[in-house]
Amino acid sequence: NTLVYDRSRRMTVAETATYLQCSESWVRSLISMGKLKAVRIGARKGLQISLASVKEYLRQQEEKEGSLSLYGG
């Protein structure tokens, strides 16, 4: 099996920060904490974050916000 690089399914740190409306340093922190999955692709492309990982992170955040409002929000 060959891993096919599909650019439409990955984002740079800057693109992810724009998508999440946060700073690039926060994106790097999320990667360090294991909340976002990223791979390093060469020196020029740097870290690439999986779009599926970003969507899963957002889903988990929505669940947390939903559970907070159930218990006193």
Short mmCIF file of the C-alpha atoms (twelve columns), coordinates in Angstrom:
data_MODEL
# 
_entry.id   MODEL 
# 
loop_
_atom_site.group_PDB 
_atom_site.id 
_atom_site.type_symbol 
_atom_site.label_atom_id 
_atom_site.label_alt_id 
_atom_site.label_comp_id 
_atom_site.label_asym_id 
_atom_site.label_seq_id 
_atom_site.Cartn_x 
_atom_site.Cartn_y 
_atom_site.Cartn_z 
_atom_site.pdbx_PDB_model_num 
ATOM 1  C CA . ASN A 1  0.000   0.000  0.000  1 
ATOM 2  C CA . THR A 2  1.284   3.408  -0.974 1 
ATOM 3  C CA . LEU A 3  0.399   6.478  1.062  1 
ATOM 4  C CA . VAL A 4  -0.959  8.981  -1.433 1 
ATOM 5  C CA . TYR A 5  -0.455  12.623 -0.538 1 
ATOM 6  C CA . ASP A 6  -3.786  14.344 -1.062 1 
ATOM 7  C CA . ARG A 7  -3.350  18.111 -0.591 1 
ATOM 8  C CA . SER A 8  -7.097  18.636 -0.263 1 
ATOM 9  C CA . ARG A 9  -7.112  16.594 2.935  1 
ATOM 10 C CA . ARG A 10 -4.257  18.396 4.684  1 
ATOM 11 C CA . MET A 11 -3.596  21.962 5.802  1 
ATOM 12 C CA . THR A 12 -0.546  23.905 6.905  1 
ATOM 13 C CA . VAL A 13 -0.304  25.314 10.417 1 
ATOM 14 C CA . ALA A 14 -1.212  28.773 9.058  1 
ATOM 15 C CA . GLU A 15 -4.222  27.420 7.135  1 
ATOM 16 C CA . THR A 16 -5.381  25.510 10.207 1 
ATOM 17 C CA . ALA A 17 -5.047  28.623 12.373 1 
ATOM 18 C CA . THR A 18 -7.193  30.557 9.892  1 
ATOM 19 C CA . TYR A 19 -9.747  27.733 9.749  1 
ATOM 20 C CA . LEU A 20 -9.956  27.543 13.557 1 
ATOM 21 C CA . GLN A 21 -9.687  31.333 13.973 1 
ATOM 22 C CA . CYS A 22 -6.773  31.038 16.373 1 
ATOM 23 C CA . SER A 23 -3.026  31.639 16.395 1 
ATOM 24 C CA . GLU A 24 -0.430  29.409 14.782 1 
ATOM 25 C CA . SER A 25 1.131   28.859 18.209 1 
ATOM 26 C CA . TRP A 26 -2.205  27.520 19.509 1 
ATOM 27 C CA . VAL A 27 -2.358  25.097 16.569 1 
ATOM 28 C CA . ARG A 28 1.160   23.898 17.451 1 
ATOM 29 C CA . SER A 29 0.062   23.502 21.084 1 
ATOM 30 C CA . LEU A 30 -2.941  21.419 19.996 1 
ATOM 31 C CA . ILE A 31 -0.567  19.212 17.997 1 
ATOM 32 C CA . SER A 32 1.772   18.864 21.004 1 
ATOM 33 C CA . MET A 33 -1.178  17.948 23.252 1 
ATOM 34 C CA . GLY A 34 -2.275  15.305 20.751 1 
ATOM 35 C CA . LYS A 35 -5.550  17.080 19.968 1 
ATOM 36 C CA . LEU A 36 -4.629  17.505 16.284 1 
ATOM 37 C CA . LYS A 37 -2.809  14.971 14.135 1 
ATOM 38 C CA . ALA A 38 -0.003  16.293 11.983 1 
ATOM 39 C CA . VAL A 39 2.797   14.943 9.845  1 
ATOM 40 C CA . ARG A 40 5.999   16.641 8.770  1 
ATOM 41 C CA . ILE A 41 6.402   16.625 5.010  1 
ATOM 42 C CA . GLY A 42 9.874   17.760 4.063  1 
ATOM 43 C CA . ALA A 43 11.526  20.961 5.148  1 
ATOM 44 C CA . ARG A 44 9.606   23.264 2.828  1 
ATOM 45 C CA . LYS A 45 6.079   22.023 3.470  1 
ATOM 46 C CA . GLY A 46 6.607   21.674 7.211  1 
ATOM 47 C CA . LEU A 47 3.798   20.340 9.358  1 
ATOM 48 C CA . GLN A 48 0.627   19.266 7.611  1 
ATOM 49 C CA . ILE A 49 -2.539  18.823 9.668  1 
ATOM 50 C CA . SER A 50 -5.181  16.342 8.621  1 
ATOM 51 C CA . LEU A 51 -8.532  17.961 7.795  1 
ATOM 52 C CA . ALA A 52 -10.259 14.965 9.407  1 
ATOM 53 C CA . SER A 53 -8.291  15.654 12.599 1 
ATOM 54 C CA . VAL A 54 -9.409  19.313 12.594 1 
ATOM 55 C CA . LYS A 55 -13.040 18.316 12.088 1 
ATOM 56 C CA . GLU A 56 -12.809 15.746 14.895 1 
ATOM 57 C CA . TYR A 57 -11.299 18.383 17.208 1 
ATOM 58 C CA . LEU A 58 -14.176 20.759 16.412 1 
ATOM 59 C CA . ARG A 59 -16.741 18.007 17.004 1 
ATOM 60 C CA . GLN A 60 -15.214 17.277 20.418 1 
ATOM 61 C CA . GLN A 61 -15.257 20.980 21.295 1 
ATOM 62 C CA . GLU A 62 -18.939 21.224 20.345 1 
ATOM 63 C CA . GLU A 63 -19.710 18.198 22.530 1 
ATOM 64 C CA . LYS A 64 -17.904 19.812 25.480 1 
ATOM 65 C CA . GLU A 65 -19.803 23.065 25.003 1 
ATOM 66 C CA . GLY A 66 -23.073 21.153 24.734 1 
ATOM 67 C CA . SER A 67 -22.439 19.197 27.924 1 
ATOM 68 C CA . LEU A 68 -21.517 22.391 29.793 1 
ATOM 69 C CA . SER A 69 -24.801 24.012 28.842 1 
ATOM 70 C CA . LEU A 70 -26.693 20.928 30.033 1 
ATOM 71 C CA . TYR A 71 -25.246 21.283 33.527 1 
ATOM 72 C CA . GLY A 72 -25.694 24.918 34.335 1 
ATOM 73 C CA . GLY A 73 -25.119 27.083 31.308 1 
# 
